Short mmCIF file of C-alpha atoms and ligand atoms in Angstrom, two decimals:
data_model
loop_
_atom_site.label_atom_id
_atom_site.label_comp_id
_atom_site.label_asym_id
_atom_site.label_seq_id
_atom_site.Cartn_x
_atom_site.Cartn_y
_atom_site.Cartn_z
CA MET A 694 -0.13 0.25 0.29
CA SER A 695 1.51 3.17 -1.00
CA THR A 696 2.03 6.23 1.37
CA PRO A 697 -1.83 8.18 2.31
CA LEU A 698 -2.90 10.80 0.13
CA ARG A 699 -3.24 14.30 2.25
CA LEU A 700 -5.67 16.88 1.75
CA GLY A 701 -5.53 20.42 2.98
CA ILE A 702 -9.01 21.74 2.92
CA ALA A 703 -9.44 26.02 2.80
CA GLY A 704 -13.01 27.09 3.51
CA LEU A 705 -15.24 24.90 5.54
CA GLY A 706 -18.37 25.94 4.81
CA THR A 707 -21.21 23.95 3.38
CA VAL A 708 -18.47 22.03 0.66
CA GLY A 709 -15.80 21.98 3.09
CA ILE A 710 -17.79 19.61 5.33
CA GLY A 711 -18.92 17.64 3.26
CA VAL A 712 -15.87 16.40 1.87
CA VAL A 713 -15.06 16.09 5.41
CA LYS A 714 -18.11 14.02 6.05
CA ILE A 715 -17.28 12.17 2.59
CA VAL A 716 -14.09 11.11 3.63
CA GLN A 717 -14.72 10.66 7.62
CA GLN A 718 -17.70 8.32 6.14
CA HIS A 719 -15.88 6.56 3.12
CA ALA A 720 -13.01 5.87 4.15
CA ALA A 721 -12.41 2.27 3.43
CA MET A 722 -14.21 2.36 0.63
CA ILE A 723 -11.94 5.14 -0.58
CA THR A 724 -9.09 3.28 -0.30
CA ALA A 725 -10.48 0.46 -1.52
CA ARG A 726 -11.22 2.17 -4.72
CA THR A 727 -8.28 3.86 -5.30
CA GLY A 728 -5.68 2.03 -3.55
CA ARG A 729 -4.12 4.76 -1.61
CA GLU A 730 -5.65 6.16 2.29
CA VAL A 731 -6.99 9.37 1.60
CA VAL A 732 -6.52 11.36 4.38
CA ILE A 733 -7.23 15.40 5.73
CA THR A 734 -3.99 16.75 7.57
CA ALA A 735 -5.04 20.25 8.05
CA VAL A 736 -8.46 22.99 7.48
CA SER A 737 -8.51 26.76 7.30
CA ALA A 738 -11.99 28.75 7.80
CA ARG A 739 -13.01 31.95 8.69
CA SER A 740 -13.80 31.07 11.80
CA ARG A 741 -12.43 28.24 14.23
CA THR A 742 -14.85 28.52 16.91
CA LYS A 743 -18.26 28.10 14.95
CA ASN A 744 -20.59 25.28 15.00
CA ARG A 745 -20.21 22.92 11.85
CA ASP A 746 -21.56 19.43 13.03
CA ALA A 747 -18.44 17.72 12.07
CA ASP A 748 -15.52 16.22 14.01
CA LEU A 749 -12.16 18.56 13.03
CA SER A 750 -10.54 17.83 16.37
CA GLY A 751 -7.79 15.33 14.20
CA TYR A 752 -6.43 18.15 11.95
CA ALA A 753 -4.44 21.22 12.19
CA TRP A 754 -5.95 24.19 11.96
CA GLU A 755 -4.74 27.31 10.31
CA ASP A 756 -6.11 30.72 10.62
CA ASP A 757 -4.29 31.62 7.21
CA PRO A 758 -4.97 29.40 4.10
CA LEU A 759 -1.56 30.16 2.20
CA ALA A 760 0.19 28.96 5.26
CA LEU A 761 -2.58 25.65 4.61
CA ALA A 762 -1.44 25.59 1.53
CA THR A 763 1.95 25.21 1.75
CA ARG A 764 2.22 22.52 4.67
CA GLY A 765 4.62 20.00 4.38
CA ASP A 766 2.02 17.59 5.27
CA VAL A 767 -0.02 18.76 2.58
CA ASP A 768 -0.43 16.61 -0.86
CA ILE A 769 -3.54 18.21 -2.39
CA PHE A 770 -4.98 21.81 -1.18
CA VAL A 771 -8.06 21.59 -1.43
CA GLU A 772 -10.11 25.73 -2.39
CA LEU A 773 -13.03 26.04 -1.26
CA MET A 774 -13.23 29.26 -0.36
CA GLY A 775 -14.43 30.95 -3.39
CA GLY A 776 -14.11 34.80 -5.14
CA SER A 777 -12.04 34.85 -8.32
CA ASP A 778 -9.05 36.73 -6.30
CA GLY A 779 -8.19 37.59 -3.20
CA PRO A 780 -7.27 34.56 -0.42
CA ALA A 781 -8.27 31.76 -2.52
CA LEU A 782 -5.78 32.68 -5.89
CA ASP A 783 -3.49 33.90 -3.41
CA ALA A 784 -3.63 30.40 -1.74
CA THR A 785 -3.72 28.34 -4.95
CA ARG A 786 -0.57 30.30 -6.51
CA ALA A 787 1.09 29.56 -3.55
CA ALA A 788 0.24 25.37 -3.64
CA ILE A 789 0.89 25.46 -6.66
CA ALA A 790 4.44 26.82 -6.21
CA ALA A 791 5.04 24.57 -3.42
CA GLY A 792 3.91 21.63 -5.12
CA LYS A 793 0.65 20.64 -4.54
CA ASP A 794 -2.15 19.66 -6.86
CA VAL A 795 -4.74 21.33 -6.63
CA VAL A 796 -8.85 20.38 -6.16
CA THR A 797 -11.34 23.15 -6.75
CA ALA A 798 -14.76 24.56 -6.75
CA ASN A 799 -14.37 27.87 -7.32
CA LYS A 800 -15.83 28.54 -11.01
CA ALA A 801 -15.41 32.24 -10.66
CA MET A 802 -11.31 32.09 -10.30
CA LEU A 803 -11.07 29.66 -12.57
CA ALA A 804 -13.02 31.56 -15.36
CA ILE A 805 -10.77 34.35 -15.17
CA HIS A 806 -7.37 32.97 -13.79
CA GLY A 807 -7.78 29.64 -15.00
CA GLN A 808 -5.67 29.51 -18.01
CA ASP A 809 -1.94 30.83 -16.47
CA LEU A 810 -2.48 28.53 -13.00
CA ALA A 811 -3.36 25.42 -15.48
CA GLU A 812 -0.03 26.37 -17.18
CA THR A 813 2.40 27.60 -14.55
CA ALA A 814 0.56 23.97 -12.60
CA GLU A 815 1.48 21.36 -15.76
CA ALA A 816 4.71 23.44 -15.73
CA ALA A 817 5.91 22.17 -12.31
CA GLY A 818 4.21 18.63 -13.27
CA HIS A 819 0.91 19.27 -11.22
CA VAL A 820 -2.25 19.29 -12.07
CA ILE A 821 -6.07 21.03 -10.62
CA ARG A 822 -8.85 19.96 -11.26
CA PHE A 823 -12.61 21.65 -10.91
CA GLU A 824 -15.28 19.13 -11.53
CA ALA A 825 -17.36 20.79 -8.07
CA ALA A 826 -16.52 24.57 -9.81
CA VAL A 827 -19.69 23.23 -13.14
CA ALA A 828 -23.02 22.37 -12.35
CA GLY A 829 -22.18 20.67 -8.67
CA GLY A 830 -22.68 17.13 -8.80
CA ILE A 831 -23.40 16.61 -12.18
CA PRO A 832 -19.71 15.43 -13.52
CA VAL A 833 -19.79 16.74 -16.67
CA VAL A 834 -15.99 17.65 -17.34
CA LYS A 835 -15.58 13.75 -16.50
CA VAL A 836 -17.89 13.55 -19.40
CA LEU A 837 -15.97 16.05 -21.36
CA THR A 838 -12.61 15.12 -20.64
CA GLU A 839 -12.83 10.81 -20.93
CA GLY A 840 -16.27 9.71 -21.66
CA LEU A 841 -15.93 12.17 -24.65
CA ALA A 842 -12.81 12.46 -25.53
CA GLY A 843 -12.99 10.61 -29.06
CA ASN A 844 -15.77 13.01 -30.14
CA ARG A 845 -15.73 16.13 -31.48
CA ILE A 846 -18.12 18.74 -29.72
CA LYS A 847 -20.24 20.60 -31.33
CA ARG A 848 -22.50 22.03 -28.93
CA VAL A 849 -22.42 22.26 -24.85
CA MET A 850 -25.60 23.48 -23.28
CA GLY A 851 -26.48 24.17 -20.35
CA VAL A 852 -29.24 25.38 -17.45
CA MET A 853 -26.22 25.72 -14.57
CA ASN A 854 -27.69 27.95 -12.22
CA GLY A 855 -29.98 26.57 -9.84
CA THR A 856 -31.55 29.44 -8.10
CA CYS A 857 -32.19 30.90 -11.42
CA ASN A 858 -34.10 28.25 -12.42
CA TYR A 859 -36.02 27.86 -9.25
CA ILE A 860 -36.99 31.63 -9.60
CA LEU A 861 -38.80 30.97 -13.26
CA THR A 862 -40.05 27.51 -12.31
CA ARG A 863 -41.68 29.06 -8.91
CA MET A 864 -42.87 32.18 -10.76
CA GLU A 865 -44.63 29.81 -13.40
CA SER A 866 -45.85 27.30 -10.55
CA SER A 867 -46.92 30.20 -7.98
CA GLY A 868 -47.68 32.99 -10.65
CA LEU A 869 -46.12 35.43 -8.22
CA PRO A 870 -43.99 38.16 -9.97
CA TYR A 871 -40.51 37.98 -10.34
CA GLY A 872 -39.22 40.66 -6.79
CA ASP A 873 -41.70 38.09 -4.92
CA VAL A 874 -40.17 35.22 -5.61
CA PHE A 875 -36.52 36.35 -5.84
CA ASP A 876 -37.52 37.88 -2.17
CA GLU A 877 -38.28 34.12 -1.59
CA ALA A 878 -35.31 32.85 -2.94
CA ALA A 879 -33.25 34.95 -0.23
CA GLN A 880 -35.12 34.07 2.62
CA LEU A 881 -34.22 30.26 1.19
CA GLY A 882 -31.01 31.39 1.36
CA TYR A 883 -30.61 30.68 -2.44
CA LEU A 884 -28.84 33.93 -3.19
CA GLU A 885 -25.19 34.22 -3.76
CA ALA A 886 -23.85 36.87 -1.54
CA ASP A 887 -23.75 39.12 -4.28
CA PRO A 888 -27.08 37.81 -6.05
CA ASN A 889 -25.81 39.19 -9.46
CA LEU A 890 -23.39 36.52 -9.46
CA ASP A 891 -26.67 34.22 -9.94
CA VAL A 892 -29.62 36.63 -11.55
CA GLY A 893 -27.36 38.21 -13.82
CA GLY A 894 -25.81 34.98 -15.44
CA ILE A 895 -22.51 35.86 -13.90
CA ASP A 896 -22.16 32.28 -11.97
CA ALA A 897 -23.68 30.60 -15.18
CA GLY A 898 -21.41 32.21 -17.61
CA HIS A 899 -18.01 31.40 -15.28
CA LYS A 900 -19.57 27.62 -16.02
CA LEU A 901 -20.34 27.86 -19.58
CA ALA A 902 -16.68 29.73 -20.01
CA LEU A 903 -14.98 26.78 -18.28
CA LEU A 904 -16.93 23.80 -20.21
CA ALA A 905 -16.29 25.58 -23.56
CA SER A 906 -12.92 25.93 -22.68
CA VAL A 907 -12.88 21.80 -22.25
CA ALA A 908 -15.05 20.88 -24.96
CA PHE A 909 -13.35 22.78 -27.45
CA GLY A 910 -10.04 23.28 -26.90
CA THR A 911 -9.97 27.03 -26.10
CA ARG A 912 -8.83 29.02 -23.76
CA VAL A 913 -11.73 29.91 -21.52
CA SER A 914 -12.49 33.47 -22.66
CA PHE A 915 -15.46 34.30 -19.79
CA ASP A 916 -15.37 38.16 -21.43
CA ALA A 917 -16.75 36.92 -24.79
CA VAL A 918 -20.00 35.13 -23.14
CA GLU A 919 -22.77 37.46 -23.91
CA LEU A 920 -24.08 37.78 -20.69
CA GLU A 921 -28.64 38.46 -20.21
CA GLY A 922 -29.95 38.07 -16.57
CA ILE A 923 -33.50 36.77 -15.63
CA GLN A 924 -34.08 40.22 -14.19
CA ARG A 925 -36.69 41.63 -16.78
CA ILE A 926 -38.57 37.86 -17.06
CA SER A 927 -42.08 38.54 -16.28
CA ILE A 928 -44.75 36.93 -15.54
CA GLU A 929 -46.28 37.62 -18.20
CA ASP A 930 -43.90 36.28 -20.59
CA ILE A 931 -43.46 33.18 -18.41
CA ARG A 932 -47.39 33.07 -19.13
CA GLN A 933 -47.64 33.69 -22.57
CA ALA A 934 -44.74 31.09 -23.32
CA ALA A 935 -46.52 28.19 -21.46
CA ASP A 936 -49.57 29.23 -23.30
CA MET A 937 -47.48 27.96 -26.59
CA GLY A 938 -46.49 25.23 -25.50
CA PHE A 939 -42.58 26.90 -24.25
CA LYS A 940 -41.03 27.16 -20.83
CA ILE A 941 -38.50 30.34 -19.93
CA LYS A 942 -34.80 29.24 -19.22
CA LEU A 943 -31.74 31.02 -18.52
CA LEU A 944 -30.10 29.28 -20.92
CA GLY A 945 -26.00 28.52 -21.59
CA VAL A 946 -24.97 27.77 -25.11
CA ALA A 947 -21.55 27.50 -26.43
CA GLN A 948 -20.59 26.26 -30.11
CA MET A 949 -18.20 26.47 -32.34
CA THR A 950 -19.08 27.95 -36.01
CA GLY A 951 -17.51 28.93 -39.10
CA ARG A 952 -17.50 32.57 -37.55
CA GLY A 953 -15.62 31.65 -34.31
CA LEU A 954 -16.76 30.54 -31.37
CA GLU A 955 -20.63 31.24 -30.12
CA GLN A 956 -20.73 31.57 -25.98
CA ARG A 957 -23.85 32.97 -24.53
CA MET A 958 -25.86 33.29 -21.19
CA SER A 959 -29.68 34.21 -21.67
CA PRO A 960 -32.89 33.55 -21.16
CA CYS A 961 -34.53 31.74 -24.45
CA LEU A 962 -37.23 29.50 -24.77
CA VAL A 963 -37.36 25.80 -24.79
CA PRO A 964 -40.14 23.69 -26.03
CA ASP A 965 -42.13 22.50 -22.51
CA ASP A 966 -41.85 18.77 -23.59
CA SER A 967 -37.92 18.74 -24.55
CA PRO A 968 -35.52 17.37 -21.12
CA LEU A 969 -34.60 21.26 -20.64
CA GLY A 970 -38.07 22.37 -20.84
CA GLN A 971 -39.06 19.82 -18.02
CA LEU A 972 -36.63 20.72 -15.28
CA GLN A 973 -37.49 21.75 -12.21
CA GLY A 974 -36.85 23.44 -9.44
CA GLY A 975 -33.33 23.92 -8.67
CA THR A 976 -31.65 21.01 -10.36
CA ASN A 977 -29.09 21.28 -13.19
CA MET A 978 -29.32 20.22 -16.76
CA VAL A 979 -26.00 19.93 -19.31
CA VAL A 980 -26.56 18.94 -22.44
CA LEU A 981 -23.76 17.71 -24.54
CA GLU A 982 -23.87 16.77 -28.49
CA GLY A 983 -20.53 14.85 -30.06
CA ASP A 984 -20.07 14.06 -33.43
CA SER A 985 -20.16 10.35 -32.98
CA VAL A 986 -22.09 9.70 -29.53
CA GLY A 987 -24.51 12.44 -30.80
CA GLN A 988 -26.87 13.62 -27.67
CA ILE A 989 -25.90 13.26 -24.09
CA VAL A 990 -28.17 15.09 -21.48
CA LEU A 991 -27.14 15.15 -17.89
CA ARG A 992 -29.21 15.94 -15.17
CA GLY A 993 -28.55 16.77 -11.20
CA ALA A 994 -28.10 18.87 -8.41
CA GLY A 995 -26.45 22.28 -9.32
CA ALA A 996 -25.03 22.91 -5.78
CA GLY A 997 -25.81 21.38 -2.10
CA MET A 998 -23.87 19.80 0.02
CA GLY A 999 -23.77 16.27 -0.65
CA PRO A 1000 -23.81 17.01 -4.42
CA THR A 1001 -20.84 19.62 -4.70
CA ALA A 1002 -18.98 17.35 -2.10
CA SER A 1003 -19.05 14.20 -4.15
CA ALA A 1004 -17.67 16.06 -7.23
CA VAL A 1005 -14.82 17.37 -4.97
CA MET A 1006 -14.01 13.62 -4.08
CA SER A 1007 -14.47 12.73 -7.89
CA ASP A 1008 -10.95 15.11 -8.25
CA VAL A 1009 -9.39 13.68 -5.34
CA MET A 1010 -9.87 10.30 -6.29
CA ASP A 1011 -8.71 10.46 -9.26
CA ILE A 1012 -5.37 11.94 -7.69
CA ALA A 1013 -5.23 9.21 -5.86
CA ARG A 1014 -5.38 6.89 -8.50
CA GLY A 1015 -2.63 8.36 -9.80
CA ILE A 1016 -4.95 9.83 -13.11
CA ARG A 1017 -4.06 13.18 -13.51
CA VAL A 1018 -5.83 14.58 -16.46
CA SER A 1019 -5.01 18.17 -17.50
CA THR A 1020 -7.44 20.61 -16.17
CA PHE A 1021 -9.09 21.60 -19.73
CA GLY A 1022 -8.21 18.37 -21.14
CA GLN A 1023 -5.37 19.01 -23.26
CA PRO A 1024 -2.28 20.75 -21.88
CA ALA A 1025 -2.96 24.38 -20.88
CA THR A 1026 -0.37 25.44 -23.51
CA THR A 1027 -1.86 23.81 -26.53
CA LEU A 1028 -5.64 25.53 -26.22
CA VAL A 1029 -6.34 27.49 -28.52
CA ALA A 1030 -7.23 31.25 -28.40
CA ALA A 1031 -10.46 31.18 -30.24
CA VAL A 1032 -11.94 34.18 -32.45
CA SER A 1033 -15.33 35.02 -30.57
CA ALA A 1034 -18.30 35.40 -32.59
CA LYS A 1035 -20.90 37.05 -31.83
CA ALA A 1036 -23.90 34.54 -31.22
CA ASN A 1037 -26.01 35.30 -34.44
CA ALA A 1038 -27.45 31.61 -35.62
CA PRO A 1039 -30.89 31.95 -36.89
CA ALA A 1040 -33.56 30.97 -34.88
CA PRO A 1041 -36.75 31.86 -34.04
CA PHE A 1042 -38.45 34.34 -31.68
CA TYR A 1043 -40.60 35.38 -29.35
CA LEU A 1044 -41.83 38.99 -29.16
CA ARG A 1045 -44.04 40.99 -26.34
CA MET A 1046 -45.06 44.02 -27.66
CA GLN A 1047 -48.00 46.77 -26.04
CA LEU A 1048 -49.34 48.28 -28.81
CA LEU A 1049 -51.55 52.21 -28.68
CA ASP A 1050 -54.66 49.83 -29.84
CA LYS A 1051 -55.75 52.38 -32.38
CA PRO A 1052 -56.47 50.79 -36.14
CA GLY A 1053 -53.02 50.48 -38.19
CA ALA A 1054 -51.15 49.79 -35.44
CA LEU A 1055 -50.07 46.40 -35.75
CA ALA A 1056 -50.05 46.72 -39.71
CA LYS A 1057 -47.23 49.13 -38.63
CA ILE A 1058 -45.04 46.95 -36.89
CA ALA A 1059 -45.26 43.78 -39.42
CA THR A 1060 -44.18 46.20 -41.68
CA ALA A 1061 -41.82 46.96 -39.79
CA LEU A 1062 -40.44 43.55 -39.13
CA GLY A 1063 -41.44 42.88 -42.90
CA ASP A 1064 -38.93 45.83 -44.11
CA ALA A 1065 -36.22 44.19 -42.24
CA GLY A 1066 -36.83 40.42 -43.64
CA ILE A 1067 -38.29 39.08 -40.60
CA SER A 1068 -41.57 36.87 -41.19
CA ILE A 1069 -43.57 36.61 -38.70
CA ASP A 1070 -45.04 32.63 -37.83
CA ARG A 1071 -47.91 33.32 -35.49
CA MET A 1072 -49.46 36.19 -33.70
CA ARG A 1073 -51.63 37.17 -31.52
CA GLN A 1074 -53.07 39.73 -29.75
CA TYR A 1075 -54.96 39.14 -26.18
CA GLY A 1076 -56.31 40.84 -23.30
CA HIS A 1077 -57.13 44.86 -23.71
CA GLU A 1078 -55.50 46.66 -20.89
CA ASN A 1079 -56.56 50.48 -21.16
CA SER A 1080 -55.81 52.40 -24.59
CA SER A 1081 -52.68 49.55 -24.78
CA ALA A 1082 -53.31 45.96 -26.70
CA PRO A 1083 -50.27 43.49 -25.30
CA VAL A 1084 -49.63 41.14 -28.95
CA LEU A 1085 -47.52 37.93 -29.40
CA ILE A 1086 -45.46 37.19 -31.97
CA VAL A 1087 -43.48 34.52 -32.98
CA THR A 1088 -40.85 35.28 -35.88
CA HIS A 1089 -39.42 32.49 -38.40
CA LYS A 1090 -35.71 31.80 -38.10
CA THR A 1091 -33.66 35.00 -38.05
CA THR A 1092 -30.28 36.61 -36.77
CA ARG A 1093 -30.53 38.72 -33.56
CA ASP A 1094 -28.55 41.46 -35.49
CA ALA A 1095 -31.98 42.10 -38.04
CA LEU A 1096 -34.06 41.45 -34.64
CA ASP A 1097 -32.39 44.36 -33.41
CA HIS A 1098 -32.61 46.20 -37.26
CA ALA A 1099 -36.81 45.33 -36.86
CA LEU A 1100 -37.04 46.22 -33.24
CA ALA A 1101 -35.51 50.05 -34.00
CA GLY A 1102 -37.88 50.18 -37.10
CA CYS A 1103 -40.91 49.30 -34.84
CA ALA A 1104 -39.68 51.93 -32.09
CA THR A 1105 -39.83 54.91 -34.40
CA THR A 1106 -43.50 53.32 -35.41
CA GLY A 1107 -45.07 55.83 -32.68
CA VAL A 1108 -47.26 52.65 -31.89
CA LEU A 1109 -45.26 51.02 -29.24
CA THR A 1110 -46.43 51.69 -25.53
CA GLY A 1111 -43.12 49.99 -23.64
CA ASP A 1112 -39.87 48.62 -24.71
CA PRO A 1113 -40.73 45.06 -26.16
CA VAL A 1114 -39.75 41.59 -24.70
CA ALA A 1115 -37.70 39.69 -27.63
CA ILE A 1116 -36.30 36.08 -26.31
CA ARG A 1117 -34.88 33.78 -28.46
CA ILE A 1118 -36.53 30.24 -29.34
CA GLU A 1119 -33.73 27.66 -28.52
CA ALA A 1120 -33.56 24.71 -30.70
CA VAL A 1121 -32.85 21.93 -28.09
N1 LIG B 1660 -25.52 29.80 -7.11
C1 LIG B 1660 -25.04 28.59 -8.19
C2 LIG B 1660 -26.49 27.79 -7.86
C3 LIG B 1660 -24.39 27.84 -6.69
O1 LIG B 1660 -27.56 28.76 -8.04
O2 LIG B 1660 -26.70 27.24 -8.95
C4 LIG B 1660 -23.41 27.20 -7.42
O3 LIG B 1660 -22.36 27.82 -8.26
#
């Protein structure tokens, strides 16, 4: 039997304690599966006195994560603090410099510094693994880097922020407006400390950028992700979409096109009978499309103690087994800097507009769309409110550029009484 593999865990929140519990409860199973004992030697967190529902007495305590990261009795620095910069980044850099492997759940740090960190670690013969950073318990990084390694990936899609999916599905089931459900999610503790990370699509955008790198062999380029959050989704849109057989999801899509790499995280309509359309509550789903395998759908908990700790342990146990896959599935120095392309693949769009209820108003909108080359698939006017009439339009396939041009034309007609809502209908 080889020497034990020694973990130093920085961050003892929900996920850190989840890892402690798995290591303690499944020690024999982990050793049987990896051929190596996995032990925790030291831990670090902001507060030593906090009650954590786990026995930490057997582990050395470090107040400073940098001290933990550089201890002689730590082989893997398990970074579960979070934050793109600051202590998490400093300690990760220190761990790599001190010759440690790193396992992290930190999507923000890797989305911004992943290339640099991976190059540094790999140059020194070490690995950084991040299964827990993307879609919680869903082993999507492993599926891409190992299970689908022989495929050219065509498209990666996913609902990867459970909080947003909770808010959108709860709005539909309760009929409550966005603001009320947002407050409910806050009370339930579902929101990140900065809620914009969730509802602004940033957290899910980080995850998409990481997956795109693994899927397409490109350098992580979070700045190139076109981001739109769910803050403007109204209960009216959810109702009208449902009426037409669609659900609204905060959907990430990454695909390599002839023009370059498209990455977008934005609200989309998806058919309500599709796997993505049926996704309820805080659950995540990732859809992968490869040239040989076709479509793979992965569904599971995107956050929480057990699921996220499960993903951390997957990385730890790979290292215990001697499996040392490069951070992004191939050596970091071989990742190419992809040309970023504006997402402009044609798709049908859902449009909701408030029009003045007077003769010719609808005709003016139809003309503005027609002038921009946009063909209408379906259109209906419903429930008059005062002097303005709500109108729903589903277009035939068009590009976002053409749509923006058409909406600018609609704005000049003088018949709109508010900003139109435009949401892409994604073929899934
Ligand atoms: N806030 C995230 C979510 C947690 O709601 O999915 C995991 O990143």
